[in-house]
PDB file of C-alpha atoms in Angstrom:
ATOM      1  CA  LYS A  58      12.110  12.461  12.216  1.00  0.00           C
ATOM      2  CA  ALA A  59      13.457  11.255   8.841  1.00  0.00           C
ATOM      3  CA  GLY A  60      10.993   9.310   6.733  1.00  0.00           C
ATOM      4  CA  VAL A  61      11.439   5.992   4.989  1.00  0.00           C
ATOM      5  CA  THR A  62      14.391   6.160   2.596  1.00  0.00           C
ATOM      6  CA  GLN A  63      14.704   3.984  -0.466  1.00  0.00           C
ATOM      7  CA  THR A  64      17.743   3.744  -2.683  1.00  0.00           C
ATOM      8  CA  PRO A  65      18.308   3.984  -5.519  1.00  0.00           C
ATOM      9  CA  ARG A  66      15.376   6.020  -6.969  1.00  0.00           C
ATOM     10  CA  TYR A  67      15.842   4.641 -10.437  1.00  0.00           C
ATOM     11  CA  LEU A  68      17.386   1.462 -11.862  1.00  0.00           C
ATOM     12  CA  ILE A  69      17.688   0.120 -15.370  1.00  0.00           C
ATOM     13  CA  LYS A  70      18.590  -3.549 -15.772  1.00  0.00           C
ATOM     14  CA  THR A  71      18.503  -6.117 -18.501  1.00  0.00           C
ATOM     15  CA  ARG A  72      16.661  -9.445 -18.490  1.00  0.00           C
ATOM     16  CA  GLY A  73      18.425 -12.157 -16.602  1.00  0.00           C
ATOM     17  CA  GLN A  74      20.273  -9.824 -14.292  1.00  0.00           C
ATOM     18  CA  GLN A  75      19.612  -9.512 -10.609  1.00  0.00           C
ATOM     19  CA  VAL A  76      18.948  -6.374  -8.563  1.00  0.00           C
ATOM     20  CA  THR A  77      19.078  -5.358  -4.928  1.00  0.00           C
ATOM     21  CA  LEU A  78      16.988  -2.538  -3.526  1.00  0.00           C
ATOM     22  CA  SER A  79      17.507  -0.882  -0.181  1.00  0.00           C
ATOM     23  CA  CYS A  80      15.175   0.510   2.460  1.00  0.00           C
ATOM     24  CA  SER A  81      15.898   2.401   5.622  1.00  0.00           C
ATOM     25  CA  PRO A  82      12.831   2.581   7.881  1.00  0.00           C
ATOM     26  CA  ILE A  83      11.812   5.353  10.204  1.00  0.00           C
ATOM     27  CA  SER A  84      13.911   5.276  13.351  1.00  0.00           C
ATOM     28  CA  GLY A  85      12.265   3.023  15.925  1.00  0.00           C
ATOM     29  CA  HIS A  86      10.177   1.123  13.418  1.00  0.00           C
ATOM     30  CA  ARG A  87      10.857  -2.591  13.364  1.00  0.00           C
ATOM     31  CA  SER A  88       8.489  -3.765  10.694  1.00  0.00           C
ATOM     32  CA  VAL A  89       9.441  -3.297   7.063  1.00  0.00           C
ATOM     33  CA  SER A  90       7.299  -4.422   4.162  1.00  0.00           C
ATOM     34  CA  TRP A  91       7.731  -4.335   0.410  1.00  0.00           C
ATOM     35  CA  TYR A  92       5.216  -3.696  -2.399  1.00  0.00           C
ATOM     36  CA  GLN A  93       5.182  -3.798  -6.153  1.00  0.00           C
ATOM     37  CA  GLN A  94       3.159  -1.162  -7.970  1.00  0.00           C
ATOM     38  CA  THR A  95       2.261  -1.626 -11.631  1.00  0.00           C
ATOM     39  CA  PRO A  96      -0.411   0.157 -13.712  1.00  0.00           C
ATOM     40  CA  GLY A  97      -2.283  -3.085 -14.320  1.00  0.00           C
ATOM     41  CA  GLN A  98      -2.149  -4.661 -10.854  1.00  0.00           C
ATOM     42  CA  GLY A  99      -2.010  -1.689  -8.515  1.00  0.00           C
ATOM     43  CA  LEU A 100      -0.183  -2.190  -5.220  1.00  0.00           C
ATOM     44  CA  GLN A 101       0.733  -5.770  -4.432  1.00  0.00           C
ATOM     45  CA  PHE A 102       2.235  -6.952  -1.169  1.00  0.00           C
ATOM     46  CA  LEU A 103       5.536  -8.775  -1.469  1.00  0.00           C
ATOM     47  CA  PHE A 104       6.638  -9.592   2.069  1.00  0.00           C
ATOM     48  CA  GLU A 105       7.114  -8.167   5.541  1.00  0.00           C
ATOM     49  CA  TYR A 106      10.076  -8.448   7.887  1.00  0.00           C
ATOM     50  CA  PHE A 107      10.032  -7.961  11.619  1.00  0.00           C
ATOM     51  CA  SER A 108      13.106  -8.343  13.808  1.00  0.00           C
ATOM     52  CA  GLU A 109      15.090  -9.823  10.963  1.00  0.00           C
ATOM     53  CA  THR A 110      12.493 -12.528  10.273  1.00  0.00           C
ATOM     54  CA  GLN A 111      10.105 -12.761   7.386  1.00  0.00           C
ATOM     55  CA  ARG A 112       6.700 -12.710   9.026  1.00  0.00           C
ATOM     56  CA  ASN A 113       4.315 -12.328   6.112  1.00  0.00           C
ATOM     57  CA  LYS A 114       4.571 -13.192   2.466  1.00  0.00           C
ATOM     58  CA  GLY A 115       2.539 -12.332  -0.609  1.00  0.00           C
ATOM     59  CA  ASN A 116       2.070 -14.400  -3.749  1.00  0.00           C
ATOM     60  CA  PHE A 117       5.296 -13.713  -5.614  1.00  0.00           C
ATOM     61  CA  PRO A 118       7.750 -16.261  -7.024  1.00  0.00           C
ATOM     62  CA  GLY A 119      10.877 -17.219  -5.217  1.00  0.00           C
ATOM     63  CA  ARG A 120      12.943 -14.913  -7.443  1.00  0.00           C
ATOM     64  CA  PHE A 121      11.779 -12.152  -5.098  1.00  0.00           C
ATOM     65  CA  SER A 122      13.511 -12.341  -1.753  1.00  0.00           C
ATOM     66  CA  GLY A 123      14.423 -10.041   1.031  1.00  0.00           C
ATOM     67  CA  ARG A 124      16.175  -9.683   4.327  1.00  0.00           C
ATOM     68  CA  GLN A 125      16.283  -7.376   7.279  1.00  0.00           C
ATOM     69  CA  PHE A 126      19.325  -6.396   9.305  1.00  0.00           C
ATOM     70  CA  SER A 127      19.664  -5.883  13.025  1.00  0.00           C
ATOM     71  CA  ASN A 128      19.250  -2.081  12.568  1.00  0.00           C
ATOM     72  CA  SER A 129      15.889  -2.798  10.823  1.00  0.00           C
ATOM     73  CA  ARG A 130      17.196  -1.737   7.416  1.00  0.00           C
ATOM     74  CA  SER A 131      15.933  -4.050   4.717  1.00  0.00           C
ATOM     75  CA  GLU A 132      16.983  -5.159   1.266  1.00  0.00           C
ATOM     76  CA  MET A 133      14.934  -6.736  -1.460  1.00  0.00           C
ATOM     77  CA  ASN A 134      16.502  -8.861  -4.192  1.00  0.00           C
ATOM     78  CA  VAL A 135      15.068  -9.918  -7.487  1.00  0.00           C
ATOM     79  CA  SER A 136      17.027 -12.531  -9.427  1.00  0.00           C
ATOM     80  CA  THR A 137      16.798 -13.476 -13.075  1.00  0.00           C
ATOM     81  CA  LEU A 138      14.914 -10.322 -13.973  1.00  0.00           C
ATOM     82  CA  GLU A 139      12.015 -10.497 -16.403  1.00  0.00           C
ATOM     83  CA  LEU A 140      10.442  -7.684 -18.450  1.00  0.00           C
ATOM     84  CA  GLY A 141       7.318  -7.955 -16.250  1.00  0.00           C
ATOM     85  CA  ASP A 142       9.332  -7.047 -13.194  1.00  0.00           C
ATOM     86  CA  SER A 143       9.413  -3.438 -14.372  1.00  0.00           C
ATOM     87  CA  ALA A 144       7.592  -1.604 -11.673  1.00  0.00           C
ATOM     88  CA  LEU A 145       7.737   0.856  -8.834  1.00  0.00           C
ATOM     89  CA  TYR A 146       8.900  -0.979  -5.719  1.00  0.00           C
ATOM     90  CA  LEU A 147       7.763   0.593  -2.509  1.00  0.00           C
ATOM     91  CA  CYS A 148       8.991  -0.050   0.993  1.00  0.00           C
ATOM     92  CA  ALA A 149       6.990   0.788   4.105  1.00  0.00           C
ATOM     93  CA  SER A 150       7.779   0.741   7.800  1.00  0.00           C
ATOM     94  CA  SER A 151       5.655   0.669  10.938  1.00  0.00           C
ATOM     95  CA  LEU A 152       6.110   0.475  14.675  1.00  0.00           C
ATOM     96  CA  ASP A 153       6.792  -2.873  16.292  1.00  0.00           C
ATOM     97  CA  GLY A 154       3.905  -5.168  16.781  1.00  0.00           C
ATOM     98  CA  VAL A 155       1.326  -6.051  14.200  1.00  0.00           C
ATOM     99  CA  PHE A 156       2.062  -3.999  11.129  1.00  0.00           C
ATOM    100  CA  ILE A 157      -1.487  -2.933  10.407  1.00  0.00           C
ATOM    101  CA  TYR A 158      -3.451  -2.613  13.606  1.00  0.00           C
ATOM    102  CA  ASN A 159      -1.009  -0.696  15.783  1.00  0.00           C
ATOM    103  CA  SER A 160      -0.025   1.922  13.309  1.00  0.00           C
ATOM    104  CA  PRO A 161      -0.419   2.729   9.664  1.00  0.00           C
ATOM    105  CA  LEU A 162       2.317   2.104   7.168  1.00  0.00           C
ATOM    106  CA  HIS A 163       4.759   4.872   6.296  1.00  0.00           C
ATOM    107  CA  PHE A 164       5.947   4.510   2.705  1.00  0.00           C
ATOM    108  CA  GLY A 165       9.118   5.574   1.052  1.00  0.00           C
ATOM    109  CA  ASN A 166       9.100   7.214  -2.383  1.00  0.00           C
ATOM    110  CA  GLY A 167       9.980   3.954  -4.104  1.00  0.00           C
ATOM    111  CA  THR A 168      12.567   2.614  -6.537  1.00  0.00           C
ATOM    112  CA  ARG A 169      11.533   2.681 -10.228  1.00  0.00           C
ATOM    113  CA  LEU A 170      12.956  -0.477 -11.836  1.00  0.00           C
ATOM    114  CA  THR A 171      13.010  -0.786 -15.574  1.00  0.00           C
ATOM    115  CA  VAL A 172      13.924  -4.097 -17.136  1.00  0.00           C
ATOM    116  CA  THR A 173      14.933  -4.027 -20.792  1.00  0.00           C
TER     117      THR A 173
ATOM    118  CA  ASP B1320      -8.944 -13.307  -7.889  1.00  0.00           C
ATOM    119  CA  GLN B1321      -9.049  -9.651  -6.974  1.00  0.00           C
ATOM    120  CA  GLN B1322     -10.224  -9.489  -3.353  1.00  0.00           C
ATOM    121  CA  VAL B1323     -10.304  -5.679  -3.139  1.00  0.00           C
ATOM    122  CA  LYS B1324     -11.826  -3.859  -6.068  1.00  0.00           C
ATOM    123  CA  GLN B1325     -11.899  -0.214  -6.955  1.00  0.00           C
ATOM    124  CA  ASN B1326     -14.083  -0.254  -9.990  1.00  0.00           C
ATOM    125  CA  SER B1327     -13.573   3.368 -10.982  1.00  0.00           C
ATOM    126  CA  PRO B1328     -10.066   3.944 -12.340  1.00  0.00           C
ATOM    127  CA  SER B1329     -10.725   7.698 -12.321  1.00  0.00           C
ATOM    128  CA  LEU B1330     -13.022  10.315 -10.928  1.00  0.00           C
ATOM    129  CA  SER B1331     -13.349  14.020 -11.712  1.00  0.00           C
ATOM    130  CA  VAL B1332     -15.117  16.516  -9.456  1.00  0.00           C
ATOM    131  CA  GLN B1333     -15.399  20.289  -9.086  1.00  0.00           C
ATOM    132  CA  GLU B1334     -13.648  22.070  -6.252  1.00  0.00           C
ATOM    133  CA  GLY B1335     -15.989  22.428  -3.256  1.00  0.00           C
ATOM    134  CA  ARG B1336     -18.168  19.477  -4.199  1.00  0.00           C
ATOM    135  CA  ILE B1337     -18.123  16.047  -2.638  1.00  0.00           C
ATOM    136  CA  SER B1338     -15.841  13.301  -3.877  1.00  0.00           C
ATOM    137  CA  ILE B1339     -16.968   9.716  -3.279  1.00  0.00           C
ATOM    138  CA  LEU B1340     -14.485   6.924  -3.850  1.00  0.00           C
ATOM    139  CA  ASN B1341     -15.783   3.370  -3.657  1.00  0.00           C
ATOM    140  CA  CYS B1342     -14.228   0.081  -2.765  1.00  0.00           C
ATOM    141  CA  ASP B1343     -15.637  -3.441  -2.718  1.00  0.00           C
ATOM    142  CA  TYR B1344     -14.167  -6.549  -1.155  1.00  0.00           C
ATOM    143  CA  THR B1345     -14.929 -10.216  -1.376  1.00  0.00           C
ATOM    144  CA  ASN B1346     -13.192 -11.768   1.647  1.00  0.00           C
ATOM    145  CA  SER B1347     -15.458 -11.675   4.676  1.00  0.00           C
ATOM    146  CA  MET B1348     -12.402 -12.253   6.856  1.00  0.00           C
ATOM    147  CA  PHE B1349     -11.134  -8.718   6.250  1.00  0.00           C
ATOM    148  CA  ASP B1350     -11.589  -6.769   9.423  1.00  0.00           C
ATOM    149  CA  TYR B1351      -9.600  -3.574   8.989  1.00  0.00           C
ATOM    150  CA  PHE B1352      -9.706  -1.186   6.126  1.00  0.00           C
ATOM    151  CA  LEU B1353      -7.498   1.709   5.188  1.00  0.00           C
ATOM    152  CA  TRP B1354      -7.292   4.431   2.571  1.00  0.00           C
ATOM    153  CA  TYR B1355      -3.994   5.718   1.251  1.00  0.00           C
ATOM    154  CA  LYS B1356      -3.367   8.718  -1.019  1.00  0.00           C
ATOM    155  CA  LYS B1357      -0.541   8.786  -3.535  1.00  0.00           C
ATOM    156  CA  TYR B1358       0.911  11.724  -5.430  1.00  0.00           C
ATOM    157  CA  PRO B1359       3.145  11.087  -8.465  1.00  0.00           C
ATOM    158  CA  ALA B1360       6.746  10.328  -7.632  1.00  0.00           C
ATOM    159  CA  GLU B1361       5.912   9.874  -3.942  1.00  0.00           C
ATOM    160  CA  GLY B1362       5.023   6.890  -1.794  1.00  0.00           C
ATOM    161  CA  PRO B1363       1.426   6.485  -0.526  1.00  0.00           C
ATOM    162  CA  THR B1364       0.468   8.275   2.619  1.00  0.00           C
ATOM    163  CA  PHE B1365      -2.043   7.034   5.146  1.00  0.00           C
ATOM    164  CA  LEU B1366      -5.322   8.892   5.119  1.00  0.00           C
ATOM    165  CA  ILE B1367      -7.904   7.148   7.259  1.00  0.00           C
ATOM    166  CA  SER B1368      -8.866   3.731   8.498  1.00  0.00           C
ATOM    167  CA  ILE B1369     -11.861   1.893   9.903  1.00  0.00           C
ATOM    168  CA  SER B1370     -12.278  -1.265  11.907  1.00  0.00           C
ATOM    169  CA  SER B1371     -14.998  -3.727  11.007  1.00  0.00           C
ATOM    170  CA  ILE B1372     -16.724  -3.070  14.322  1.00  0.00           C
ATOM    171  CA  LYS B1373     -17.559   0.433  13.136  1.00  0.00           C
ATOM    172  CA  ASP B1374     -19.603   1.730  10.205  1.00  0.00           C
ATOM    173  CA  LYS B1375     -18.160   5.244  10.059  1.00  0.00           C
ATOM    174  CA  ASN B1376     -14.969   7.073  10.823  1.00  0.00           C
ATOM    175  CA  GLU B1377     -14.400  10.742  10.336  1.00  0.00           C
ATOM    176  CA  ASP B1378     -11.263  12.887  10.213  1.00  0.00           C
ATOM    177  CA  GLY B1379     -11.741  16.440   9.132  1.00  0.00           C
ATOM    178  CA  ARG B1380     -12.905  16.520   5.531  1.00  0.00           C
ATOM    179  CA  PHE B1381     -12.466  12.797   5.161  1.00  0.00           C
ATOM    180  CA  THR B1382     -15.081  10.221   6.159  1.00  0.00           C
ATOM    181  CA  VAL B1383     -14.979   6.495   5.550  1.00  0.00           C
ATOM    182  CA  PHE B1384     -18.181   4.446   5.586  1.00  0.00           C
ATOM    183  CA  LEU B1385     -18.229   0.685   5.920  1.00  0.00           C
ATOM    184  CA  ASN B1386     -21.185  -1.516   4.907  1.00  0.00           C
ATOM    185  CA  LYS B1387     -20.181  -4.981   6.022  1.00  0.00           C
ATOM    186  CA  SER B1388     -23.285  -6.732   4.665  1.00  0.00           C
ATOM    187  CA  ALA B1389     -22.606  -5.320   1.210  1.00  0.00           C
ATOM    188  CA  LYS B1390     -18.788  -5.715   1.592  1.00  0.00           C
ATOM    189  CA  HIS B1391     -18.460  -2.141   0.508  1.00  0.00           C
ATOM    190  CA  LEU B1392     -16.623   0.874   1.817  1.00  0.00           C
ATOM    191  CA  SER B1393     -16.482   4.391   0.560  1.00  0.00           C
ATOM    192  CA  LEU B1394     -14.355   7.454   1.178  1.00  0.00           C
ATOM    193  CA  HIS B1395     -16.075  10.847   1.219  1.00  0.00           C
ATOM    194  CA  ILE B1396     -14.094  14.039   0.821  1.00  0.00           C
ATOM    195  CA  VAL B1397     -16.046  17.211   1.586  1.00  0.00           C
ATOM    196  CA  PRO B1398     -15.368  19.814   0.377  1.00  0.00           C
ATOM    197  CA  SER B1399     -12.952  18.607  -2.325  1.00  0.00           C
ATOM    198  CA  GLN B1400      -9.869  20.745  -2.955  1.00  0.00           C
ATOM    199  CA  PRO B1401      -7.441  20.787  -5.930  1.00  0.00           C
ATOM    200  CA  GLY B1402      -4.735  19.495  -3.593  1.00  0.00           C
ATOM    201  CA  ASP B1403      -6.762  16.316  -3.136  1.00  0.00           C
ATOM    202  CA  SER B1404      -6.005  15.360  -6.723  1.00  0.00           C
ATOM    203  CA  ALA B1405      -4.111  12.071  -6.363  1.00  0.00           C
ATOM    204  CA  VAL B1406      -4.508   8.301  -6.655  1.00  0.00           C
ATOM    205  CA  TYR B1407      -6.457   6.811  -3.765  1.00  0.00           C
ATOM    206  CA  PHE B1408      -5.857   3.186  -2.737  1.00  0.00           C
ATOM    207  CA  CYS B1409      -8.230   1.208  -0.661  1.00  0.00           C
ATOM    208  CA  ALA B1410      -6.627  -1.597   1.435  1.00  0.00           C
ATOM    209  CA  ALA B1411      -7.997  -4.417   3.579  1.00  0.00           C
ATOM    210  CA  SER B1412      -6.323  -6.683   6.076  1.00  0.00           C
ATOM    211  CA  ALA B1413      -7.149  -9.888   7.909  1.00  0.00           C
ATOM    212  CA  PHE B1414      -5.347 -12.337  10.127  1.00  0.00           C
ATOM    213  CA  GLU B1415      -4.742 -15.704   8.505  1.00  0.00           C
ATOM    214  CA  GLN B1416      -4.313 -19.055  10.120  1.00  0.00           C
ATOM    215  CA  GLY B1417      -0.927 -19.214  11.845  1.00  0.00           C
ATOM    216  CA  GLY B1418      -1.089 -15.551  12.863  1.00  0.00           C
ATOM    217  CA  SER B1419       0.229 -14.011   9.740  1.00  0.00           C
ATOM    218  CA  GLU B1420      -1.497 -11.004   8.333  1.00  0.00           C
ATOM    219  CA  LYS B1421      -2.910 -10.585   4.851  1.00  0.00           C
ATOM    220  CA  LEU B1422      -2.919  -7.117   3.348  1.00  0.00           C
ATOM    221  CA  VAL B1423      -4.571  -6.492   0.023  1.00  0.00           C
ATOM    222  CA  PHE B1424      -4.719  -3.268  -1.910  1.00  0.00           C
ATOM    223  CA  GLY B1425      -7.141  -2.184  -4.636  1.00  0.00           C
ATOM    224  CA  LYS B1426      -5.790  -0.907  -7.959  1.00  0.00           C
ATOM    225  CA  GLY B1427      -6.465   2.691  -7.095  1.00  0.00           C
ATOM    226  CA  THR B1428      -8.758   5.497  -8.276  1.00  0.00           C
ATOM    227  CA  LYS B1429      -7.270   8.614  -9.696  1.00  0.00           C
ATOM    228  CA  LEU B1430      -9.137  11.645  -8.359  1.00  0.00           C
ATOM    229  CA  THR B1431      -8.972  14.974 -10.182  1.00  0.00           C
ATOM    230  CA  VAL B1432     -10.404  18.002  -8.475  1.00  0.00           C
ATOM    231  CA  ASN B1433     -10.968  20.865 -10.931  1.00  0.00           C
ATOM    232  CA  PRO B1434     -10.673  24.468  -9.725  1.00  0.00           C
TER     233      PRO B1434
END
């Protein structure tokens, strides 16, 4: 079974631009969640989508948004990029149902975003 | 407010010895705890979990202990192997009002196992 695939692996953007990251979950997984990893803050939960609906949301500004398609693939968008948005963005998928209790998260290898 | 704390950014142990990684939490509503391991340039991988109704869960060389009264959990790796060298994240989850789920990670502890 193929794992969680994130594209692209690396991105360099300038302040003020916007960026879209893509995530393809493991086949059969309906929950997709997104995380930001920075050296200072560790792993922080952004949001979770299930059946094309945002079901859980972390404490990030509205510049961070996402969506999920009918095939469970998900995209995350960051608008008006700031230097502090430079981070590793990780996507994770899990089986349908509650995204923690029923099965652990399966992470992709992440997209490294650098904002200059 | 950091609800899940891993106070040791790094830990170094000798191969064959025990590694003990610690995690403290502040929110008494957390009822499920997980450990993830992360190698450089890879996403985290699930290691082991424990429900709040238990105080110990074991899987091979990995054991997680939960002390609810102290709001503390620890991951024991015995014996430690060089391949265990990675960053270990502790995570905690709880249901919030309205049915949504809160998931909080610690900042991670970098474990180095020396041959």
